[in-house]
Amino acid sequence: MMDVKEIYDAKERLKGHIKETPVVYAPNLGEDVYLKVEVLQDTGSFKLRGAYNKIATLSEEEASKGVVACSAGNHAQGVAKSATERGIDSIICMPYHAPLSKVSATKNYGAEVVLVKDSFDDAAAYADKLSKEEGYTFIAPFDDEKVIAGQGTIGLEILEKLPEVDIIVVPIGGGGLISGIALAAKSINPDIKIIGVQTKISPGMYESIKDDIIVTVKGGSTIADGIAVKTPGDITFEMTKELVDDIVLVTEGEISSAILTLLEKNKIITEGAAASTVAALMYKKFNHKGKKVCCVLSGGNIDVTRVSKVIEKGLYKTNRRMELRVKLNDAPGELTKLTKLLETEGANIVQIGQHIDVVSDTIDSMIVNIVVDTKNIDHQNALITMLNENFYVFKVKYNNPQF
């Protein structure tokens, strides 16, 4: 187990080089819910803390070789910025499908970027190869005590601002962030509960803790690319097993809903990994009744090309949008009659299309697909009741889908 003194040393080392991000009250999420807004950190992510702490402690010999790192984007930016600040050359290996915004930002901080097919773990393997073959100093994304110590400073800041916190909710990829926060928080108050959050698509740490041995999961495409790590680290696995009270899983739809809520209600832009903690809270993945909760929003580097997809998923997930497939008689006025009925119920039509019903025995049958914006689940149920009362044959294509 790491010595918590490493985290206090990191805090001193980081002074003047990072921001001490705020802890804000979020009553829309619960009566005693707070957010650690690490999205406001320089580089837009907590990863700067660990990267800077590690690079600041390199020997002159290690620094002279240049550094190499692997990252889905946030660690990349932290390493690039920290290395450039110290005058060290940096090469960052990133997954081929890393968001363009993160790739561009990493280059802008002064690093050479190498895109590697296909996943984070493939990028990690290539970075390890460069380190061994070319002599670069490898800056691990999570499985390193200096990196973990840097991330752990978030735990100290939460306890300074919120000393009576009962539960801290933290996203988990490889486990560096939750290991550091858990060590820091429990050194101050051993009764604090630490809840980790992973995606159902990439539950590496969840499966490893469940099986009591490090396992590699298949993984896949996820909005939470920042925590899409197939295999947790050796150090972080042991620390998580020792210090973390529970790990819960969230879906893509739940994460999208959380991103939308944070954007709409809290005016905070988050990436998928960061919003996973709020998704776990919103969808009651753990018991927090009567508890003071702090959700760590780990980063805000979401690719703008994905925002529209996230909003779309979030609208369906929160019963703010639904798609109806309605069978109509292909005759003048039938479509107008349907849209008028939807109008009387206050449904806003955002998309409409129609085609011949080729499978029907009726020659004049057609199918109309209508996408409408709705207020909530009660509003959607009222629309369904109205269609039934008017004897329409229809199906609800997407109504709170389980992504």
GROMACS .gro file of C-alpha atoms in nm:
model
  403
    1MET     CA    1   0.000   0.000   0.000
    2MET     CA    2   0.124   0.347  -0.085
    3ASP     CA    3   0.210   0.592   0.189
    4VAL     CA    4  -0.043   0.876   0.198
    5LYS     CA    5   0.254   1.112   0.251
    6GLU     CA    6   0.312   1.075  -0.125
    7ILE     CA    7  -0.019   1.254  -0.185
    8TYR     CA    8   0.064   1.540   0.052
    9ASP     CA    9   0.404   1.576  -0.117
   10ALA     CA   10   0.231   1.585  -0.454
   11LYS     CA   11  -0.002   1.859  -0.332
   12GLU     CA   12   0.297   2.081  -0.248
   13ARG     CA   13   0.465   1.995  -0.578
   14LEU     CA   14   0.155   2.085  -0.779
   15LYS     CA   15   0.106   2.429  -0.623
   16GLY     CA   16   0.117   2.694  -0.893
   17HIS     CA   17   0.101   2.434  -1.171
   18ILE     CA   18  -0.263   2.319  -1.148
   19LYS     CA   19  -0.596   2.468  -1.048
   20GLU     CA   20  -0.768   2.381  -0.722
   21THR     CA   21  -1.106   2.311  -0.877
   22PRO     CA   22  -1.434   2.393  -0.699
   23VAL     CA   23  -1.681   2.168  -0.520
   24VAL     CA   24  -2.031   2.292  -0.608
   25TYR     CA   25  -2.374   2.215  -0.467
   26ALA     CA   26  -2.611   2.042  -0.713
   27PRO     CA   27  -2.962   2.040  -0.559
   28ASN     CA   28  -3.120   1.927  -0.887
   29LEU     CA   29  -2.944   1.592  -0.836
   30GLY     CA   30  -3.040   1.549  -0.471
   31GLU     CA   31  -3.074   1.741  -0.148
   32ASP     CA   32  -2.716   1.675  -0.038
   33VAL     CA   33  -2.526   1.623  -0.365
   34TYR     CA   34  -2.205   1.802  -0.462
   35LEU     CA   35  -1.987   1.797  -0.771
   36LYS     CA   36  -1.606   1.816  -0.780
   37VAL     CA   37  -1.573   2.011  -1.104
   38GLU     CA   38  -1.240   1.887  -1.235
   39VAL     CA   39  -1.361   1.977  -1.586
   40LEU     CA   40  -1.227   2.326  -1.504
   41GLN     CA   41  -0.873   2.190  -1.460
   42ASP     CA   42  -0.604   2.304  -1.705
   43THR     CA   43  -0.618   2.063  -2.004
   44GLY     CA   44  -0.981   1.998  -1.905
   45SER     CA   45  -0.908   1.689  -1.698
   46PHE     CA   46  -0.772   1.555  -1.369
   47LYS     CA   47  -0.495   1.376  -1.558
   48LEU     CA   48  -0.271   1.683  -1.543
   49ARG     CA   49  -0.223   1.625  -1.170
   50GLY     CA   50  -0.070   1.279  -1.200
   51ALA     CA   51   0.126   1.356  -1.515
   52TYR     CA   52   0.283   1.669  -1.367
   53ASN     CA   53   0.369   1.500  -1.040
   54LYS     CA   54   0.542   1.215  -1.222
   55ILE     CA   55   0.735   1.433  -1.467
   56ALA     CA   56   0.837   1.676  -1.191
   57THR     CA   57   1.003   1.388  -1.007
   58LEU     CA   58   1.200   1.245  -1.302
   59SER     CA   59   1.577   1.238  -1.269
   60GLU     CA   60   1.786   1.442  -1.513
   61GLU     CA   61   1.884   1.119  -1.687
   62GLU     CA   62   1.520   1.007  -1.725
   63ALA     CA   63   1.417   1.350  -1.850
   64SER     CA   64   1.702   1.366  -2.104
   65LYS     CA   65   1.572   1.055  -2.281
   66GLY     CA   66   1.234   1.216  -2.353
   67VAL     CA   67   0.905   1.065  -2.242
   68VAL     CA   68   0.647   0.840  -2.403
   69ALA     CA   69   0.289   0.778  -2.288
   70CYS     CA   70  -0.030   0.607  -2.398
   71SER     CA   71  -0.367   0.772  -2.363
   72ALA     CA   72  -0.723   0.799  -2.491
   73GLY     CA   73  -0.670   1.175  -2.470
   74ASN     CA   74  -0.664   1.323  -2.121
   75HIS     CA   75  -0.341   1.169  -1.992
   76ALA     CA   76  -0.194   1.263  -2.331
   77GLN     CA   77  -0.264   1.630  -2.274
   78GLY     CA   78  -0.140   1.619  -1.916
   79VAL     CA   79   0.189   1.457  -2.017
   80ALA     CA   80   0.235   1.684  -2.319
   81LYS     CA   81   0.178   2.003  -2.118
   82SER     CA   82   0.391   1.890  -1.824
   83ALA     CA   83   0.679   1.772  -2.045
   84THR     CA   84   0.680   2.090  -2.251
   85GLU     CA   85   0.684   2.298  -1.931
   86ARG     CA   86   1.000   2.118  -1.826
   87GLY     CA   87   1.155   2.130  -2.174
   88ILE     CA   88   1.124   1.754  -2.230
   89ASP     CA   89   1.036   1.593  -2.564
   90SER     CA   90   0.718   1.382  -2.555
   91ILE     CA   91   0.565   1.116  -2.777
   92ILE     CA   92   0.204   1.016  -2.711
   93CYS     CA   93   0.050   0.694  -2.844
   94MET     CA   94  -0.326   0.731  -2.879
   95PRO     CA   95  -0.599   0.492  -2.998
   96TYR     CA   96  -0.680   0.540  -3.366
   97HIS     CA   97  -1.037   0.642  -3.284
   98ALA     CA   98  -0.948   0.892  -3.009
   99PRO     CA   99  -1.163   1.208  -3.033
  100LEU     CA  100  -1.013   1.460  -3.275
  101SER     CA  101  -1.038   1.737  -3.014
  102LYS     CA  102  -0.810   1.541  -2.779
  103VAL     CA  103  -0.560   1.457  -3.054
  104SER     CA  104  -0.539   1.821  -3.165
  105ALA     CA  105  -0.507   1.949  -2.808
  106THR     CA  106  -0.222   1.704  -2.738
  107LYS     CA  107  -0.032   1.826  -3.043
  108ASN     CA  108  -0.093   2.186  -2.941
  109TYR     CA  109   0.069   2.118  -2.603
  110GLY     CA  110   0.387   2.022  -2.787
  111ALA     CA  111   0.377   1.644  -2.817
  112GLU     CA  112   0.433   1.419  -3.116
  113VAL     CA  113   0.120   1.204  -3.154
  114VAL     CA  114   0.122   0.847  -3.288
  115LEU     CA  115  -0.221   0.699  -3.363
  116VAL     CA  116  -0.238   0.324  -3.300
  117LYS     CA  117  -0.507   0.078  -3.407
  118ASP     CA  118  -0.735  -0.016  -3.234
  119SER     CA  119  -0.786   0.029  -2.859
  120PHE     CA  120  -0.624   0.197  -2.560
  121ASP     CA  121  -0.449  -0.130  -2.475
  122ASP     CA  122  -0.297  -0.146  -2.824
  123ALA     CA  123  -0.168   0.209  -2.780
  124ALA     CA  124  -0.026   0.109  -2.441
  125ALA     CA  125   0.157  -0.188  -2.596
  126TYR     CA  126   0.310   0.033  -2.865
  127ALA     CA  127   0.419   0.294  -2.612
  128ASP     CA  128   0.584   0.018  -2.407
  129LYS     CA  129   0.761  -0.103  -2.721
  130LEU     CA  130   0.896   0.248  -2.796
  131SER     CA  131   1.015   0.281  -2.438
  132LYS     CA  132   1.210  -0.044  -2.454
  133GLU     CA  133   1.347  -0.006  -2.807
  134GLU     CA  134   1.418   0.370  -2.816
  135GLY     CA  135   1.493   0.434  -2.449
  136TYR     CA  136   1.214   0.684  -2.382
  137THR     CA  137   1.099   0.718  -2.022
  138PHE     CA  138   0.751   0.571  -1.995
  139ILE     CA  139   0.486   0.777  -1.813
  140ALA     CA  140   0.217   0.531  -1.707
  141PRO     CA  141  -0.143   0.652  -1.731
  142PHE     CA  142  -0.250   0.502  -1.399
  143ASP     CA  143  -0.032   0.220  -1.261
  144ASP     CA  144   0.238   0.435  -1.105
  145GLU     CA  145   0.263   0.563  -0.747
  146LYS     CA  146   0.363   0.917  -0.846
  147VAL     CA  147   0.072   0.936  -1.091
  148ILE     CA  148  -0.168   0.795  -0.831
  149ALA     CA  149  -0.039   1.046  -0.574
  150GLY     CA  150  -0.107   1.335  -0.811
  151GLN     CA  151  -0.463   1.219  -0.870
  152GLY     CA  152  -0.509   1.169  -0.496
  153THR     CA  153  -0.479   1.543  -0.437
  154ILE     CA  154  -0.842   1.563  -0.554
  155GLY     CA  155  -0.937   1.363  -0.245
  156LEU     CA  156  -0.759   1.611  -0.018
  157GLU     CA  157  -0.937   1.903  -0.186
  158ILE     CA  158  -1.278   1.739  -0.149
  159LEU     CA  159  -1.224   1.683   0.224
  160GLU     CA  160  -1.103   2.041   0.270
  161LYS     CA  161  -1.418   2.180   0.108
  162LEU     CA  162  -1.660   1.911   0.225
  163PRO     CA  163  -1.527   1.759   0.550
  164GLU     CA  164  -1.859   1.589   0.632
  165VAL     CA  165  -1.889   1.403   0.300
  166ASP     CA  166  -2.020   1.046   0.339
  167ILE     CA  167  -1.975   0.910  -0.016
  168ILE     CA  168  -1.734   1.000  -0.295
  169VAL     CA  169  -1.825   0.866  -0.641
  170VAL     CA  170  -1.535   0.824  -0.883
  171PRO     CA  171  -1.505   0.699  -1.243
  172ILE     CA  172  -1.276   0.400  -1.298
  173GLY     CA  173  -1.070   0.324  -1.605
  174GLY     CA  174  -0.737   0.178  -1.505
  175GLY     CA  175  -0.792   0.279  -1.144
  176GLY     CA  176  -0.537   0.556  -1.080
  177LEU     CA  177  -0.792   0.823  -0.992
  178ILE     CA  178  -1.000   0.616  -0.753
  179SER     CA  179  -0.691   0.466  -0.587
  180GLY     CA  180  -0.548   0.810  -0.509
  181ILE     CA  181  -0.878   0.961  -0.396
  182ALA     CA  182  -0.963   0.660  -0.179
  183LEU     CA  183  -0.622   0.662  -0.008
  184ALA     CA  184  -0.639   1.036   0.058
  185ALA     CA  185  -1.000   1.040   0.178
  186LYS     CA  186  -0.980   0.733   0.401
  187SER     CA  187  -0.658   0.853   0.562
  188ILE     CA  188  -0.862   1.148   0.691
  189ASN     CA  189  -1.190   0.966   0.756
  190PRO     CA  190  -1.187   0.584   0.732
  191ASP     CA  191  -1.568   0.577   0.736
  192ILE     CA  192  -1.605   0.754   0.400
  193LYS     CA  193  -1.752   0.527   0.135
  194ILE     CA  194  -1.579   0.524  -0.204
  195ILE     CA  195  -1.798   0.413  -0.497
  196GLY     CA  196  -1.639   0.342  -0.834
  197VAL     CA  197  -1.824   0.360  -1.166
  198GLN     CA  198  -1.751   0.176  -1.489
  199THR     CA  199  -1.942   0.123  -1.813
  200LYS     CA  200  -2.111  -0.206  -1.888
  201ILE     CA  201  -1.915  -0.208  -2.212
  202SER     CA  202  -1.572  -0.197  -2.048
  203PRO     CA  203  -1.591  -0.326  -1.686
  204GLY     CA  204  -1.228  -0.430  -1.641
  205MET     CA  205  -1.188  -0.337  -1.275
  206TYR     CA  206  -1.540  -0.453  -1.187
  207GLU     CA  207  -1.475  -0.801  -1.326
  208SER     CA  208  -1.127  -0.816  -1.174
  209ILE     CA  209  -1.252  -0.735  -0.824
  210LYS     CA  210  -1.540  -0.979  -0.865
  211ASP     CA  211  -1.302  -1.260  -0.968
  212ASP     CA  212  -1.028  -1.151  -0.722
  213ILE     CA  213  -0.772  -1.159  -1.003
  214ILE     CA  214  -0.680  -0.912  -1.277
  215VAL     CA  215  -0.876  -0.993  -1.592
  216THR     CA  216  -0.893  -0.841  -1.939
  217VAL     CA  217  -1.239  -0.767  -2.078
  218LYS     CA  218  -1.336  -0.746  -2.443
  219GLY     CA  219  -1.440  -0.381  -2.430
  220GLY     CA  220  -1.599  -0.191  -2.718
  221SER     CA  221  -1.705   0.150  -2.844
  222THR     CA  222  -1.835   0.374  -2.566
  223ILE     CA  223  -1.918   0.739  -2.507
  224ALA     CA  224  -1.699   0.708  -2.196
  225ASP     CA  225  -1.375   0.660  -2.390
  226GLY     CA  226  -1.174   0.801  -2.099
  227ILE     CA  227  -1.251   0.493  -1.887
  228ALA     CA  228  -1.250   0.233  -2.166
  229VAL     CA  229  -0.957   0.038  -2.020
  230LYS     CA  230  -0.967  -0.338  -2.074
  231THR     CA  231  -0.712  -0.432  -1.807
  232PRO     CA  232  -0.661  -0.255  -1.472
  233GLY     CA  233  -0.315  -0.199  -1.327
  234ASP     CA  234  -0.136  -0.415  -1.072
  235ILE     CA  235  -0.099  -0.138  -0.813
  236THR     CA  236  -0.445   0.005  -0.875
  237PHE     CA  237  -0.610  -0.337  -0.855
  238GLU     CA  238  -0.465  -0.399  -0.508
  239MET     CA  239  -0.552  -0.049  -0.387
  240THR     CA  240  -0.906  -0.070  -0.524
  241LYS     CA  241  -0.957  -0.409  -0.363
  242GLU     CA  242  -0.839  -0.268  -0.029
  243LEU     CA  243  -0.996   0.078  -0.029
  244VAL     CA  244  -1.300   0.093  -0.259
  245ASP     CA  245  -1.634  -0.006  -0.109
  246ASP     CA  246  -1.826  -0.086  -0.427
  247ILE     CA  247  -1.808  -0.066  -0.806
  248VAL     CA  248  -2.125  -0.014  -1.009
  249LEU     CA  249  -2.196  -0.025  -1.382
  250VAL     CA  250  -2.382   0.222  -1.602
  251THR     CA  251  -2.512   0.203  -1.959
  252GLU     CA  252  -2.450   0.430  -2.258
  253GLY     CA  253  -2.802   0.567  -2.232
  254GLU     CA  254  -2.761   0.645  -1.863
  255ILE     CA  255  -2.433   0.827  -1.929
  256SER     CA  256  -2.590   1.023  -2.214
  257SER     CA  257  -2.878   1.120  -1.988
  258ALA     CA  258  -2.632   1.240  -1.723
  259ILE     CA  259  -2.436   1.448  -1.976
  260LEU     CA  260  -2.761   1.609  -2.090
  261THR     CA  261  -2.870   1.679  -1.731
  262LEU     CA  262  -2.536   1.836  -1.639
  263LEU     CA  263  -2.542   2.050  -1.953
  264GLU     CA  264  -2.905   2.157  -1.922
  265LYS     CA  265  -2.947   2.191  -1.547
  266ASN     CA  266  -2.597   2.254  -1.411
  267LYS     CA  267  -2.445   2.433  -1.713
  268ILE     CA  268  -2.143   2.199  -1.702
  269ILE     CA  269  -2.004   2.027  -2.011
  270THR     CA  270  -1.864   1.685  -1.930
  271GLU     CA  271  -1.722   1.396  -2.124
  272GLY     CA  272  -1.875   1.052  -2.086
  273ALA     CA  273  -1.627   0.922  -1.829
  274ALA     CA  274  -1.693   1.218  -1.601
  275ALA     CA  275  -2.070   1.198  -1.631
  276SER     CA  276  -2.067   0.828  -1.536
  277THR     CA  277  -2.062   0.924  -1.167
  278VAL     CA  278  -2.377   1.134  -1.203
  279ALA     CA  279  -2.537   0.856  -1.409
  280ALA     CA  280  -2.475   0.617  -1.119
  281LEU     CA  281  -2.641   0.865  -0.883
  282MET     CA  282  -2.937   0.944  -1.110
  283TYR     CA  283  -3.015   0.580  -1.181
  284LYS     CA  284  -2.979   0.471  -0.818
  285LYS     CA  285  -2.689   0.231  -0.863
  286PHE     CA  286  -2.602   0.272  -0.495
  287ASN     CA  287  -2.787   0.372  -0.180
  288HIS     CA  288  -2.727   0.736  -0.087
  289LYS     CA  289  -3.044   0.820   0.107
  290GLY     CA  290  -2.963   1.068   0.382
  291LYS     CA  291  -2.596   1.084   0.280
  292LYS     CA  292  -2.378   1.372   0.168
  293VAL     CA  293  -2.248   1.271  -0.174
  294CYS     CA  294  -1.972   1.416  -0.392
  295CYS     CA  295  -1.950   1.305  -0.756
  296VAL     CA  296  -1.614   1.360  -0.924
  297LEU     CA  297  -1.655   1.514  -1.271
  298SER     CA  298  -1.317   1.403  -1.399
  299GLY     CA  299  -1.300   1.582  -1.734
  300GLY     CA  300  -1.479   1.789  -1.996
  301ASN     CA  301  -1.300   1.697  -2.317
  302ILE     CA  302  -1.594   1.570  -2.517
  303ASP     CA  303  -1.561   1.572  -2.895
  304VAL     CA  304  -1.814   1.817  -3.042
  305THR     CA  305  -1.895   1.567  -3.317
  306ARG     CA  306  -2.040   1.335  -3.050
  307VAL     CA  307  -2.248   1.596  -2.869
  308SER     CA  308  -2.550   1.561  -3.101
  309LYS     CA  309  -2.547   1.181  -3.054
  310VAL     CA  310  -2.528   1.222  -2.678
  311ILE     CA  311  -2.817   1.468  -2.672
  312GLU     CA  312  -3.028   1.239  -2.891
  313LYS     CA  313  -2.968   0.938  -2.666
  314GLY     CA  314  -3.023   1.150  -2.358
  315LEU     CA  315  -3.358   1.280  -2.484
  316TYR     CA  316  -3.489   0.929  -2.546
  317LYS     CA  317  -3.353   0.799  -2.217
  318THR     CA  318  -3.523   1.076  -2.017
  319ASN     CA  319  -3.860   1.040  -2.197
  320ARG     CA  320  -3.817   1.372  -2.375
  321ARG     CA  321  -3.838   1.218  -2.722
  322MET     CA  322  -4.023   0.921  -2.871
  323GLU     CA  323  -4.069   0.767  -3.216
  324LEU     CA  324  -4.405   0.636  -3.332
  325ARG     CA  325  -4.469   0.397  -3.620
  326VAL     CA  326  -4.833   0.446  -3.722
  327LYS     CA  327  -5.037   0.260  -3.988
  328LEU     CA  328  -5.262   0.494  -4.189
  329ASN     CA  329  -5.503   0.467  -4.480
  330ASP     CA  330  -5.340   0.633  -4.782
  331ALA     CA  331  -5.612   0.889  -4.840
  332PRO     CA  332  -5.632   1.272  -4.839
  333GLY     CA  333  -5.643   1.423  -4.491
  334GLU     CA  334  -5.540   1.112  -4.293
  335LEU     CA  335  -5.189   1.239  -4.214
  336THR     CA  336  -5.323   1.586  -4.131
  337LYS     CA  337  -5.575   1.431  -3.892
  338LEU     CA  338  -5.296   1.245  -3.710
  339THR     CA  339  -5.071   1.549  -3.679
  340LYS     CA  340  -5.364   1.757  -3.550
  341LEU     CA  341  -5.427   1.502  -3.275
  342LEU     CA  342  -5.060   1.512  -3.178
  343GLU     CA  343  -5.078   1.892  -3.175
  344THR     CA  344  -5.376   1.891  -2.937
  345GLU     CA  345  -5.171   1.679  -2.694
  346GLY     CA  346  -4.880   1.927  -2.711
  347ALA     CA  347  -4.635   1.695  -2.889
  348ASN     CA  348  -4.382   1.877  -3.106
  349ILE     CA  349  -4.308   1.692  -3.430
  350VAL     CA  350  -3.934   1.704  -3.509
  351GLN     CA  351  -3.923   1.448  -3.790
  352ILE     CA  352  -4.175   1.272  -4.013
  353GLY     CA  353  -4.154   1.022  -4.296
  354GLN     CA  354  -4.384   0.778  -4.473
  355HIS     CA  355  -4.371   0.479  -4.704
  356ILE     CA  356  -4.603   0.219  -4.853
  357ASP     CA  357  -4.693  -0.067  -4.622
  358VAL     CA  358  -4.564  -0.344  -4.847
  359VAL     CA  359  -4.655  -0.628  -4.608
  360SER     CA  360  -5.018  -0.527  -4.557
  361ASP     CA  361  -5.305  -0.703  -4.735
  362THR     CA  362  -5.465  -0.360  -4.777
  363ILE     CA  363  -5.361  -0.188  -5.101
  364ASP     CA  364  -5.396   0.166  -4.962
  365SER     CA  365  -5.207   0.114  -4.636
  366MET     CA  366  -4.903   0.326  -4.552
  367ILE     CA  367  -4.663   0.354  -4.259
  368VAL     CA  368  -4.580   0.690  -4.101
  369ASN     CA  369  -4.277   0.730  -3.875
  370ILE     CA  370  -4.308   1.034  -3.651
  371VAL     CA  371  -4.048   1.156  -3.401
  372VAL     CA  372  -4.191   1.389  -3.136
  373ASP     CA  373  -4.052   1.585  -2.844
  374THR     CA  374  -4.238   1.520  -2.520
  375LYS     CA  375  -4.230   1.652  -2.165
  376ASN     CA  376  -4.196   1.332  -1.964
  377ILE     CA  377  -4.319   0.973  -1.934
  378ASP     CA  378  -4.672   1.090  -1.838
  379HIS     CA  379  -4.690   1.297  -2.156
  380GLN     CA  380  -4.579   0.997  -2.361
  381ASN     CA  381  -4.842   0.777  -2.197
  382ALA     CA  382  -5.107   1.039  -2.277
  383LEU     CA  383  -5.007   1.024  -2.644
  384ILE     CA  384  -5.033   0.646  -2.642
  385THR     CA  385  -5.378   0.667  -2.479
  386MET     CA  386  -5.493   0.920  -2.739
  387LEU     CA  387  -5.381   0.698  -3.027
  388ASN     CA  388  -5.558   0.397  -2.876
  389GLU     CA  389  -5.879   0.595  -2.820
  390ASN     CA  390  -5.876   0.697  -3.187
  391PHE     CA  391  -5.824   0.334  -3.296
  392TYR     CA  392  -5.482   0.379  -3.456
  393VAL     CA  393  -5.264   0.077  -3.520
  394PHE     CA  394  -4.918   0.178  -3.404
  395LYS     CA  395  -4.595   0.084  -3.230
  396VAL     CA  396  -4.366   0.291  -3.012
  397LYS     CA  397  -4.024   0.234  -3.170
  398TYR     CA  398  -3.811   0.403  -2.904
  399ASN     CA  399  -3.955   0.466  -2.561
  400ASN     CA  400  -3.686   0.485  -2.292
  401PRO     CA  401  -3.463   0.227  -2.466
  402GLN     CA  402  -3.210   0.028  -2.267
  403PHE     CA  403  -2.888   0.120  -2.444
   0.00000   0.00000   0.00000
